[in-house]
Short mmCIF file of C-alpha atoms and ligand atoms in Angstrom, two decimals:
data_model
loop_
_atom_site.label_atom_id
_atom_site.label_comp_id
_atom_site.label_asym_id
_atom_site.label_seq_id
_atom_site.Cartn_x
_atom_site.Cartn_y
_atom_site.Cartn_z
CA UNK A 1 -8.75 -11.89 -24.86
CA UNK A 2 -12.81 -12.52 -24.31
CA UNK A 3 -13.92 -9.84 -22.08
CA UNK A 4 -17.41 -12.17 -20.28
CA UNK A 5 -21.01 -10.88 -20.75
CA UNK A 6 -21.12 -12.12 -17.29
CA UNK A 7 -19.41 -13.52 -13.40
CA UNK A 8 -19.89 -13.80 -9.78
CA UNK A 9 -17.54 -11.13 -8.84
CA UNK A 10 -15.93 -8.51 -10.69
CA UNK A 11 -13.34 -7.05 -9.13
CA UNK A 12 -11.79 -3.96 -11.04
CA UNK A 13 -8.16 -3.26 -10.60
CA UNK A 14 -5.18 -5.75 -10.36
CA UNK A 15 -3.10 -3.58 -7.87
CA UNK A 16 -1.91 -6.11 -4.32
CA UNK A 17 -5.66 -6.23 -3.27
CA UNK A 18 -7.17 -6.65 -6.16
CA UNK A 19 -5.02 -9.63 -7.67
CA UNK A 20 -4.97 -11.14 -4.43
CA UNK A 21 -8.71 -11.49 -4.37
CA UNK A 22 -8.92 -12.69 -8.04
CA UNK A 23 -6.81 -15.52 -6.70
CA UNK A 24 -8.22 -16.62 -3.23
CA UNK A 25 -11.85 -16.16 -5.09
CA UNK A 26 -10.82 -18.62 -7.81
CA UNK A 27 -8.95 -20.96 -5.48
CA UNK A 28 -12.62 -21.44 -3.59
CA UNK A 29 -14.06 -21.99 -7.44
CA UNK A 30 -15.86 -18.46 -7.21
CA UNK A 31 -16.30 -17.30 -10.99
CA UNK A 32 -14.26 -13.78 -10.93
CA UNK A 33 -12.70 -11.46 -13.58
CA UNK A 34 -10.14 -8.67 -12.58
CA UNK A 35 -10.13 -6.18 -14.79
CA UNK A 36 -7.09 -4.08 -14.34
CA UNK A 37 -6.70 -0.74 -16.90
CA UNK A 38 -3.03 -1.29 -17.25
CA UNK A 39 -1.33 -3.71 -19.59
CA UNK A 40 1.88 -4.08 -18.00
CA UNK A 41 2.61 -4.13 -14.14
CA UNK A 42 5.35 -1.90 -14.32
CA UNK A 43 4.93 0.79 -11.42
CA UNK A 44 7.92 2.44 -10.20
CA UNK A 45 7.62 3.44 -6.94
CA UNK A 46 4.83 2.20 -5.19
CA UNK A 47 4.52 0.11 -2.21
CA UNK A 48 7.51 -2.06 -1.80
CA UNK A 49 7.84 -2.72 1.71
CA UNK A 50 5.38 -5.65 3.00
CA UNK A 51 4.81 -5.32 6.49
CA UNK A 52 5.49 -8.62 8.50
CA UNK A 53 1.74 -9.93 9.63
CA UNK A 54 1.06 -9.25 5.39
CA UNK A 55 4.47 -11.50 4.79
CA UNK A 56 3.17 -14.06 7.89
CA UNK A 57 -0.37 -14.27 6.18
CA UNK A 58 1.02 -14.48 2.52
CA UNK A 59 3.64 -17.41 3.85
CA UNK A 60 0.29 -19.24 5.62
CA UNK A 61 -1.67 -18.95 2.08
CA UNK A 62 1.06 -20.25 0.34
CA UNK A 63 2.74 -17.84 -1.66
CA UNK A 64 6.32 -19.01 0.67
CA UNK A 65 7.90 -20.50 -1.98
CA UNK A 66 7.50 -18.23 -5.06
CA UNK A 67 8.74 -15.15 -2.17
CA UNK A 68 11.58 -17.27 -2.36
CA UNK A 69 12.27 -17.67 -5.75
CA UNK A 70 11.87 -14.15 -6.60
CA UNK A 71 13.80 -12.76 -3.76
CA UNK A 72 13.52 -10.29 -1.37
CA UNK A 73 14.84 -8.01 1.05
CA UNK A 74 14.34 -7.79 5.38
CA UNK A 75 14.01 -4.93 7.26
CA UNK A 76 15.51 -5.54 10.58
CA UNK A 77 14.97 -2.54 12.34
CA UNK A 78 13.74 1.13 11.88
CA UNK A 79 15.74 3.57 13.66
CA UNK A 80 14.81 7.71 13.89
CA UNK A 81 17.47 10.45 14.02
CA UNK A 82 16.71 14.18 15.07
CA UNK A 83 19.26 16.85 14.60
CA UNK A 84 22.10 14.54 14.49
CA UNK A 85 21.05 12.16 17.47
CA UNK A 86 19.75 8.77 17.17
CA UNK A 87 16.55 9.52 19.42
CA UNK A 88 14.34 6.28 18.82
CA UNK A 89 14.70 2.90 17.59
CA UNK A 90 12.71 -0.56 17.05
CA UNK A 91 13.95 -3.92 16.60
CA UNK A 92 12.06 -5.70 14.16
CA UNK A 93 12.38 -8.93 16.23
CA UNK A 94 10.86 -7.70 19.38
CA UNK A 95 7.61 -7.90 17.84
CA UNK A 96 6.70 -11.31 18.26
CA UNK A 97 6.21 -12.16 14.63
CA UNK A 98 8.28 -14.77 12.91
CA UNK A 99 9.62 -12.74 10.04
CA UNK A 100 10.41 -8.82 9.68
CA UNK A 101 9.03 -6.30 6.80
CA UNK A 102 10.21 -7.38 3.96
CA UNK A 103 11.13 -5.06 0.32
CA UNK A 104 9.84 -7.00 -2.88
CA UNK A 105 9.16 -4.90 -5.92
CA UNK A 106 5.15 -4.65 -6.04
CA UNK A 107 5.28 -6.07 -9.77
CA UNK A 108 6.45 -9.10 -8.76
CA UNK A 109 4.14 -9.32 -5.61
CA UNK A 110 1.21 -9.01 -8.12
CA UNK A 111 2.66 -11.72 -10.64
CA UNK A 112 2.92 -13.96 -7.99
CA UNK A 113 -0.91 -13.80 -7.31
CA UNK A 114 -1.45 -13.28 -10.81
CA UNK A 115 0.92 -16.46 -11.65
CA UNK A 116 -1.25 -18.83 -8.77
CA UNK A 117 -4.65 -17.66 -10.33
CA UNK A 118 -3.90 -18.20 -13.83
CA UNK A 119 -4.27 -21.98 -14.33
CA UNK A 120 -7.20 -21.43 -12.51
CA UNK A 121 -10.69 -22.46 -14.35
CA UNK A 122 -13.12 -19.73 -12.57
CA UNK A 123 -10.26 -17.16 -12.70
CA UNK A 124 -10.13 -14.48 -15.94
CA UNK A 125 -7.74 -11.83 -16.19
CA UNK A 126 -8.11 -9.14 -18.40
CA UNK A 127 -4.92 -6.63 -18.83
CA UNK A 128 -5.65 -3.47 -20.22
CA UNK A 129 -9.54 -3.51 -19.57
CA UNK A 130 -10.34 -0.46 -17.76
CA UNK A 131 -14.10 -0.30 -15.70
CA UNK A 132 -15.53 3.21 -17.17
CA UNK A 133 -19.26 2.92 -15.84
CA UNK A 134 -21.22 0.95 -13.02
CA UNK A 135 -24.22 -0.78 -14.05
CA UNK A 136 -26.67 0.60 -11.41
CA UNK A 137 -30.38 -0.07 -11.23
CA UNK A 138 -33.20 0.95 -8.30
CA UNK A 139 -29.75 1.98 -6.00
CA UNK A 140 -27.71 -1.33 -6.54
CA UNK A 141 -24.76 -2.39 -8.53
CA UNK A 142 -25.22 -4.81 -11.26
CA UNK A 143 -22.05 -4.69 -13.07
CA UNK A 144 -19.78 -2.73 -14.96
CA UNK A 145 -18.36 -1.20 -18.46
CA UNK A 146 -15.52 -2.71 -19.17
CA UNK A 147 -13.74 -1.42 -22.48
CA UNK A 148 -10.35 -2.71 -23.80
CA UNK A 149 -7.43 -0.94 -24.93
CA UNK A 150 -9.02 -1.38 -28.59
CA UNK A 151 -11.83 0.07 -27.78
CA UNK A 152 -14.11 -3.21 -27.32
CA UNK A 153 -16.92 -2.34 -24.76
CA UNK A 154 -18.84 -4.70 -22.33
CA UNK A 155 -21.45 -4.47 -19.95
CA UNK A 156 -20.52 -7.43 -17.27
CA UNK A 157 -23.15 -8.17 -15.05
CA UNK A 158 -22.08 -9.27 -11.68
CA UNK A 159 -23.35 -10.19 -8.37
CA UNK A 160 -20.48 -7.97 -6.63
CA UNK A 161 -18.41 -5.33 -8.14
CA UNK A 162 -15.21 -4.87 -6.39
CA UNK A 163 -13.52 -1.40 -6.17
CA UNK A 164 -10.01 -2.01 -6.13
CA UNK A 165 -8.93 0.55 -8.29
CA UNK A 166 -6.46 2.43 -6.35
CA UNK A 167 -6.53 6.03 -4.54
CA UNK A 168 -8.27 8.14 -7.09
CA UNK A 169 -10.82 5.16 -7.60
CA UNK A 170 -13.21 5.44 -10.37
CA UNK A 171 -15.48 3.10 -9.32
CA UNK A 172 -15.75 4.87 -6.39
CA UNK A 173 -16.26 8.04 -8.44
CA UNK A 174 -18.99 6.59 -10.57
CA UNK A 175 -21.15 4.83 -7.23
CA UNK A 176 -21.18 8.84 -6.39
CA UNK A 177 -19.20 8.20 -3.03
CA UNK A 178 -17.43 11.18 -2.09
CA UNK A 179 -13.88 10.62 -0.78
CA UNK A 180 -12.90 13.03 2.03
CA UNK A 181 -9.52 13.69 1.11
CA UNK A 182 -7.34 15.63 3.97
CA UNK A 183 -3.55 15.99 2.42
CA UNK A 184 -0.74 15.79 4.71
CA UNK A 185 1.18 18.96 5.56
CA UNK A 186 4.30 17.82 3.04
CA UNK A 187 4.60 15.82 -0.11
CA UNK A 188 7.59 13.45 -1.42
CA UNK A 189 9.79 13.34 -4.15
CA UNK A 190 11.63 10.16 -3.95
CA UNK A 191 14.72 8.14 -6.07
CA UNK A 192 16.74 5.07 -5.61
CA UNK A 193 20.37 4.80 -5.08
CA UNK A 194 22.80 1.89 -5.35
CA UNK A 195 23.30 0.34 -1.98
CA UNK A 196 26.76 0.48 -0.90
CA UNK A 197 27.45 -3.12 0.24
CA UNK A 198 28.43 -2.01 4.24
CA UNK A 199 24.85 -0.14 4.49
CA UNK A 200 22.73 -1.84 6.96
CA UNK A 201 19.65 -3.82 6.57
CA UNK A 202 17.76 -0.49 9.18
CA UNK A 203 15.00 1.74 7.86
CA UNK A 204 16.25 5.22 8.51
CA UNK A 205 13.75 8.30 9.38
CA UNK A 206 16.38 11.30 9.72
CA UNK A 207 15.04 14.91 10.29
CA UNK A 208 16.93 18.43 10.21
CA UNK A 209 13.73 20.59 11.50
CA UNK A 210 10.57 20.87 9.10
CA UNK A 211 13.31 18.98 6.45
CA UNK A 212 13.20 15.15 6.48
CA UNK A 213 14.53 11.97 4.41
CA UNK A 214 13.06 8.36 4.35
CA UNK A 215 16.02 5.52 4.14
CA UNK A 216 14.82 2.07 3.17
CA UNK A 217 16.98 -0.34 2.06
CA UNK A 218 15.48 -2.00 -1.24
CA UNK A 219 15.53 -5.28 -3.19
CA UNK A 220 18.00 -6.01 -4.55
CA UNK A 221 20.91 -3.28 -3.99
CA UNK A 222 19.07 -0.30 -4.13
CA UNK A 223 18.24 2.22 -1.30
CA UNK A 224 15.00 3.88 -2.06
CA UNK A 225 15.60 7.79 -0.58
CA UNK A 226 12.08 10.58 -0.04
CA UNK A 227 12.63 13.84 0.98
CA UNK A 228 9.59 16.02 2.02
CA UNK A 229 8.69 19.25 0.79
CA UNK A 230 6.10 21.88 1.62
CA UNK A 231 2.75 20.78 0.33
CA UNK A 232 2.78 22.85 -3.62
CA UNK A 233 6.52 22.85 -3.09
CA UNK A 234 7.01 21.18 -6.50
CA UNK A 235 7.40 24.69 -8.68
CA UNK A 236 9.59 26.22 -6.01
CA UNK A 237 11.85 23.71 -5.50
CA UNK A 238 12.26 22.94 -9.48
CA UNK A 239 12.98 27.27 -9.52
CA UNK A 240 15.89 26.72 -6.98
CA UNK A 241 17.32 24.17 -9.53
CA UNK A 242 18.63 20.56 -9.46
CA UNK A 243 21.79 21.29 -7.62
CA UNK A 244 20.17 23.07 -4.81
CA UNK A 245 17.95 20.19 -4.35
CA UNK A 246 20.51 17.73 -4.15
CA UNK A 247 22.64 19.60 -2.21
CA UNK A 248 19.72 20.16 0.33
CA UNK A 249 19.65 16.39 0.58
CA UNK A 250 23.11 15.81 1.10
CA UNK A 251 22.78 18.34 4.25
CA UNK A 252 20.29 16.58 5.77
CA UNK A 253 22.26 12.89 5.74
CA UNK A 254 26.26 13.65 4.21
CA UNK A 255 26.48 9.83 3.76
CA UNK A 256 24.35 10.21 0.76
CA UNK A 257 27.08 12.59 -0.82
CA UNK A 258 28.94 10.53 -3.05
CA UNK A 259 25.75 8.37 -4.05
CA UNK A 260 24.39 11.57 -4.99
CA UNK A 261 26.63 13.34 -6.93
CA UNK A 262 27.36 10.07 -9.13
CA UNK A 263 24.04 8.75 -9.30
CA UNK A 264 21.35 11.38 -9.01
CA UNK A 265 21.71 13.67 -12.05
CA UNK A 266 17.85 14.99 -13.39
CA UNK A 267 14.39 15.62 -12.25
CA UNK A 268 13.69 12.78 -14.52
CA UNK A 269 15.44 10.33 -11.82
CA UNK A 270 12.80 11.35 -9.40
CA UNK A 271 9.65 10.52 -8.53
CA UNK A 272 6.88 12.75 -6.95
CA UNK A 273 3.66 11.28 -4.30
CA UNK A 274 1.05 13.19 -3.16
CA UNK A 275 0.33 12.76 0.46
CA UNK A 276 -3.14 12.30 1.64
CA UNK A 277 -5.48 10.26 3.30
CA UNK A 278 -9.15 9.74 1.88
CA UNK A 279 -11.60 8.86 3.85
CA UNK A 280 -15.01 7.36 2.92
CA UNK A 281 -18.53 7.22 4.75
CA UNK A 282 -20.21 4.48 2.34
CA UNK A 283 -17.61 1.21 1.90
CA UNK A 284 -20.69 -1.15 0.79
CA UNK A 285 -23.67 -1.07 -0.99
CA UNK A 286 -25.98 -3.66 -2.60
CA UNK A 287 -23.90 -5.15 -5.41
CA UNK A 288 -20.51 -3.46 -4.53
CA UNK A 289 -17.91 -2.87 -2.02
CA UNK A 290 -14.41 -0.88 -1.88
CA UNK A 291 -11.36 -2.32 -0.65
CA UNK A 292 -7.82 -0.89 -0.18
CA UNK A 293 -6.66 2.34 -1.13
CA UNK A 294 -10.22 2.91 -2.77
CA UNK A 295 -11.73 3.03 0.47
CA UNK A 296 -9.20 4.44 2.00
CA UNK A 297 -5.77 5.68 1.22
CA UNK A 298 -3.26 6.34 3.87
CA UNK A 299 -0.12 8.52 4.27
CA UNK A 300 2.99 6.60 4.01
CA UNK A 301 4.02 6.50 7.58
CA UNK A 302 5.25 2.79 8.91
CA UNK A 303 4.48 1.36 5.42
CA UNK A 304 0.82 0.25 5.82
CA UNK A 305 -0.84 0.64 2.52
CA UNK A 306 0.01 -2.43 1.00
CA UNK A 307 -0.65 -4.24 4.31
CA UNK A 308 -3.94 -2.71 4.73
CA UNK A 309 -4.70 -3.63 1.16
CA UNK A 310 -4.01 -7.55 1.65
CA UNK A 311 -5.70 -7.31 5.35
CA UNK A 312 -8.70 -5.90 3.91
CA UNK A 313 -8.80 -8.78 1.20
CA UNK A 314 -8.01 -11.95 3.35
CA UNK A 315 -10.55 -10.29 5.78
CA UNK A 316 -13.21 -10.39 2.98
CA UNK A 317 -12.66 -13.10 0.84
CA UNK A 318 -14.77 -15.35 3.26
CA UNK A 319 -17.46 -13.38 3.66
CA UNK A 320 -17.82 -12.74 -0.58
CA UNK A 321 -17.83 -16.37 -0.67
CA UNK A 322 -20.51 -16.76 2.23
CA UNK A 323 -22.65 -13.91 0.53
CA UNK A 324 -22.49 -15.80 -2.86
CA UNK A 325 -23.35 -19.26 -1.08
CA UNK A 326 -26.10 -17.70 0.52
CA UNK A 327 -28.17 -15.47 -1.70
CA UNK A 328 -30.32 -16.85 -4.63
CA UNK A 329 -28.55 -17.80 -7.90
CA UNK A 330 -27.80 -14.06 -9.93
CA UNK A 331 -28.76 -11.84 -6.66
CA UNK A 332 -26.41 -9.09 -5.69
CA UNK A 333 -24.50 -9.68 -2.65
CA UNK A 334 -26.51 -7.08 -0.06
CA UNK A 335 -24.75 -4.37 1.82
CA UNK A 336 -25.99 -5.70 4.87
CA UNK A 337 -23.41 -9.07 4.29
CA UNK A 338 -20.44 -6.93 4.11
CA UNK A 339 -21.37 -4.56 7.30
CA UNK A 340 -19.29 -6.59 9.69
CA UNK A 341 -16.67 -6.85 7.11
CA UNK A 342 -16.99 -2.74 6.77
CA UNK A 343 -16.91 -2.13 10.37
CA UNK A 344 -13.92 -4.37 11.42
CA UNK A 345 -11.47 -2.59 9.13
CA UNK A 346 -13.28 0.64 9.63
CA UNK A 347 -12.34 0.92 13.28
CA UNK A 348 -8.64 -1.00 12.59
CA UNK A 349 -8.21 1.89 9.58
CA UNK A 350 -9.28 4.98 11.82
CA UNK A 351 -6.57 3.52 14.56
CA UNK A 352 -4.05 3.57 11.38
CA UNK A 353 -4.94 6.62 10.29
CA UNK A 354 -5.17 8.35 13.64
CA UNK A 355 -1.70 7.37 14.19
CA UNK A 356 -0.29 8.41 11.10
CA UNK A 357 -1.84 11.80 11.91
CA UNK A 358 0.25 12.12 14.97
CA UNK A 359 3.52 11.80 13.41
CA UNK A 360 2.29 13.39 10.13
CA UNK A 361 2.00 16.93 13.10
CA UNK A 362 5.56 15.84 15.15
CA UNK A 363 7.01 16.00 10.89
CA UNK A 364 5.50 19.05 10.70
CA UNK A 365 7.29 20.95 13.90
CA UNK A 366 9.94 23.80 12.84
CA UNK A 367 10.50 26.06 15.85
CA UNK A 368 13.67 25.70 18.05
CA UNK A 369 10.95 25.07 20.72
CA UNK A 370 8.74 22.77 18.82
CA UNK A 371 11.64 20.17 17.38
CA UNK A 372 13.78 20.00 21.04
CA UNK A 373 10.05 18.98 22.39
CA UNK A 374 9.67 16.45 19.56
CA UNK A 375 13.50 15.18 20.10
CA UNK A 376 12.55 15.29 23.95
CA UNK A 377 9.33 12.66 23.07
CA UNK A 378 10.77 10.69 21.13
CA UNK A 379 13.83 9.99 23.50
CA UNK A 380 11.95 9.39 26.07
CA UNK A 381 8.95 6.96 24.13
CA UNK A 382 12.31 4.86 23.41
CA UNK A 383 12.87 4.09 26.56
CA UNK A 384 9.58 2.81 27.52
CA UNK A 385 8.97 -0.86 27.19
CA UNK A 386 5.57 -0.38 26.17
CA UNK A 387 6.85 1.63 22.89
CA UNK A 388 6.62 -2.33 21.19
CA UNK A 389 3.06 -2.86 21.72
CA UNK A 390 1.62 0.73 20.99
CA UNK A 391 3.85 0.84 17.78
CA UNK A 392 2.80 -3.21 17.82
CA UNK A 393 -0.67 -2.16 17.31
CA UNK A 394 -0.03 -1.00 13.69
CA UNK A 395 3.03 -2.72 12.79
CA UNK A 396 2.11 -6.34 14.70
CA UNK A 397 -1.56 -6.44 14.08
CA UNK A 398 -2.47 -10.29 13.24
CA UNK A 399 -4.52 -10.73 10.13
CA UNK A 400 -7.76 -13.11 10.29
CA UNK A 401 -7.30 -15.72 7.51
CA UNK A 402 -10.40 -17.58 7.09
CA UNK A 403 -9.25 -22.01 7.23
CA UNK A 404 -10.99 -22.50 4.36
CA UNK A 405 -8.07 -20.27 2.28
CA UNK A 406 -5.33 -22.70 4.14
CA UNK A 407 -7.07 -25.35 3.25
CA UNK A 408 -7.64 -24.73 -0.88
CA UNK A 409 -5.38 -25.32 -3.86
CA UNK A 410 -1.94 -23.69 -2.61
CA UNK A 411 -0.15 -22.06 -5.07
CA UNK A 412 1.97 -23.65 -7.81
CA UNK A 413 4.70 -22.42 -9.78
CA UNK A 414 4.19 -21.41 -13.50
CA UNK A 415 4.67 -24.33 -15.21
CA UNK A 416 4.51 -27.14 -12.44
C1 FAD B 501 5.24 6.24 -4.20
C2 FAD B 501 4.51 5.29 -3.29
C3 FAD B 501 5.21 4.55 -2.35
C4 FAD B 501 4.55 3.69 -1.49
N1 FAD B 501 5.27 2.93 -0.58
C5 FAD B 501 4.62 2.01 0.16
C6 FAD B 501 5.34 1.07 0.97
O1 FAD B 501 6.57 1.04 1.01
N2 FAD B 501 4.63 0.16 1.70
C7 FAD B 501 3.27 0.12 1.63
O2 FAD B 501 2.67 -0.72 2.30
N3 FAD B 501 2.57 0.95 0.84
C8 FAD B 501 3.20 1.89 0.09
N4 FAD B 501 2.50 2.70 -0.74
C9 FAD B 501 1.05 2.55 -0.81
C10 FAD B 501 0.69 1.31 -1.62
O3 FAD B 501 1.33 1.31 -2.87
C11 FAD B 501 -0.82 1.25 -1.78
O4 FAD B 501 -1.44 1.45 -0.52
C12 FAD B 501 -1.23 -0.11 -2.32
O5 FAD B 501 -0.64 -0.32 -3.59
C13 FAD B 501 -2.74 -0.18 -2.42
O6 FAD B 501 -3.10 -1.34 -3.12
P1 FAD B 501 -4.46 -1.36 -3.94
O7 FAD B 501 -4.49 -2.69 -4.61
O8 FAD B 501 -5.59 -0.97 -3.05
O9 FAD B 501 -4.36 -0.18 -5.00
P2 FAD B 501 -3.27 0.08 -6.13
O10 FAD B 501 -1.98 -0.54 -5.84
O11 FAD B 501 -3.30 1.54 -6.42
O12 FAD B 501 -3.87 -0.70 -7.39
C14 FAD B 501 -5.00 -0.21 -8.08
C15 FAD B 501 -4.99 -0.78 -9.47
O13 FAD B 501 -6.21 -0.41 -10.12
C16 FAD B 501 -5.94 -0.09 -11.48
N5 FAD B 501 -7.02 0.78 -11.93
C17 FAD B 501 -7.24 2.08 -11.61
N6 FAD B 501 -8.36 2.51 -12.21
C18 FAD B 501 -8.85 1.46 -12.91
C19 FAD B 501 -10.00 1.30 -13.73
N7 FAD B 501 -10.87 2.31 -13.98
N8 FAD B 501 -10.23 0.09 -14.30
C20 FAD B 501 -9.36 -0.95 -14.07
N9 FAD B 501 -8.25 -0.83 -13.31
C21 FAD B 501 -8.02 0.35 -12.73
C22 FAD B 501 -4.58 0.60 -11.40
O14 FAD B 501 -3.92 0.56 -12.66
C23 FAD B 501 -3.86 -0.22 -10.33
O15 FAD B 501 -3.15 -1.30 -10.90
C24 FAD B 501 3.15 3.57 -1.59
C25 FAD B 501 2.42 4.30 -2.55
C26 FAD B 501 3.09 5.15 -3.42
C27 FAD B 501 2.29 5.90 -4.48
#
């Protein structure tokens, strides 16, 4: 592996935005290397539920028939229980959108971007190449240090850098861009379970109080399970001891029992995430630009960071390619060609974000008083028609693909 001396854009990290970019740069014959710090794509539990517009716009781009051949799971419905009652529901199909939010291992998402780029001739992928500097000169970007697993080290001069390195985003880091980082009142420690065969196809929110448990059925016959704890609950809950904690589990949803006691037998089949959201002032600057979780990561309410992430990158793909077209052979890309791009998904971020808050504080309710209020809401949202287009306005919202990404090299399979 040649890491270049130089490209158009480099775009650091090969997580879902930053593979998908690599490959709907190349397909426009944009000279781009992701450099992604990892050598293997192996990530166990991380985003595997697509939302539906992500699964509409990666369908319209192309990527149909390799969903197919990898397989995948839908989501037909999400459904909320409270103290023992089912108090709200949504039906998947009411939405509008011809197909439903759909469970693919994130692995496999990224090697089927990675798999469309490859036999690309302006594409380069380098695995294990981490970015450790910026190359920054009179308040621009130039480029990056890119060093290898070896230790081989490379300054790669660029016309864009792309941060999309991920939540704790070094590129971010070394621009100086301070992340405002709020965490959520709870954290999650999450496992999967075998999928008993008559379990349906619904994702399952079901809350006992300030205790709670996600339910999402997972590809291929797996239910992925997180249970919340207080916020620096790790070293209590570890003191109370394994048993406890699966036993506190089983309370919440008894249908879990069995799985449980057969299937769920260490710490080491679990999997802790810290809850946050981070926040940035400064997206763009002359020479570089942040894109999903880098610029902002979200809490995991309704699934949306993976959606955000590919929204973000269809969104900008055009206007990279515009910016390159544009500006003089070897200039940066100016900030002032990405503002529109910065303020669209600004405002559609905050009106993520600001909802996730809202049920991040109902999650958060404890009291007898508090929780039959909460129960009371939520029974009586369900029953309003209008509960599909204010939930429709996260879960629904279209994604702008530019024509010009229908209308290049579709994706083949490996080996066509
Ligand atoms: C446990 C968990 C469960 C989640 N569940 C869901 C879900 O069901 N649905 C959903 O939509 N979202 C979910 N999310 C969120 C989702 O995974 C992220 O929002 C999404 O992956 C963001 O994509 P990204 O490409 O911006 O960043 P990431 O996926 O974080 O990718 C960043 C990449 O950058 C690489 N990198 C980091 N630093 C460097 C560096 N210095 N140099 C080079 N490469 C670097 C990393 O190795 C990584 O591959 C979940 C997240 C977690 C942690």
């Amino acid at each position: 592996m040649t890491i270049p001396n130089e490209t158009d854009v480099l775009v650091v990290g090969g997580g879902p935005a930053g593979a998908l970019l690599g490959c709907l740069l190349a397909r426009r014959g944009i000279d781009v290397v992701v450099a992604e710090k990892q050598s293997h794509l192996d990530r166990e539990f991380r985003g595997e539920t697509l939302a539906a517009p992500s699964v509409v716009t990666l369908r319209r781009l192309g990527f149909g028939p390799a969903l197919e051949r990898h397989g995948y799971l839908e989501t037909t419905a999400v459904t909320m229980r409270m103290e023992g009652r089912r108090v709200f529901s949504l039906d998947y199909g009411r939405f509008g959108i011809p197909t439903k939010p759909t469970d693919i291992p994130q692995p496999a998402l990224i090697k089927i971007f990675n798999d469309a780029a490859a036999g690309l001739p302006s594409h380069t992928y380098l695995s294990g190449v981490g970015c450790t500097e910026l190359l920054q000169e009179n308040g621009a970007v130039r480029g990056a240090v890119l060093k290898s697993k070896d230790g081989e080290r490379v300054e790669v001069r660029a016309r864009l850098v792309v941060g999309a390195d991920g939540r704790f985003s070094k590129v971010r880091k070394e621009a100086g861009i301070t992340a405002r980082i709020q965490p959520a009142g709870r954290d999650f420690l999450s496992f999967k379970l075998p999928r008993p065969a008559d379990w349906g196809t619904e994702a399952e929110l079901i809350v006992e109080r300030n205790k709670h448990l996600v339910v999402l059925p997972t590809f291929p016959d797996f239910l992925r399970v997180s249970n919340n704890l207080p916020k620096r609950g790790m070293g209590e809950l570890r003191k109370e001891g394994f048993a406890s904690f699966r036993a506190g589990i089983a309370a919440i949803d008894p249908r879990l029992k069995p799985l449980l006691d057969e299937h769920l037998t260490s710490w080491n089949d679990t999997s802790f995430l810290e809850i946050f959201t981070a926040e940035v002032d400064e997206w763009a600057r002359d020479g570089l630009v942040l894109i999903g979780d880098a610029s902002h990561t979200c809490t995991p309410i309704l699934g949306q960071g993976v959606n955000l992430a590919i929204q973000d990158t269809v969104c900008i793909t055009p206007v990279i390619a515009r910016s390159l077209e544009r500006g003089k052979p070897g200039s940066q890309v100016p900030a002032a060609d990405l503002a529109d791009f910065v303020a669209v998904r600004r405002k559609h971020k905050s009106m993520v974000t600001g909802f996730q808050r809202r049920q991040e504080a109902a999650l958060e309710q404890h009291t007898p008083l508090g929780t039959a209020l909460r129960r009371a809401r939520f029974q009586v949202l369900d029953r309003l028609p209008m509960k599909y287009s204010l939930f429709g306005n996260v879960l629904a919202a279209p994604h702008p693909i530019d024509p010009v990404d229908l209308r290049t090299p579709q994706p083949q399979p490996v080996g066509a």
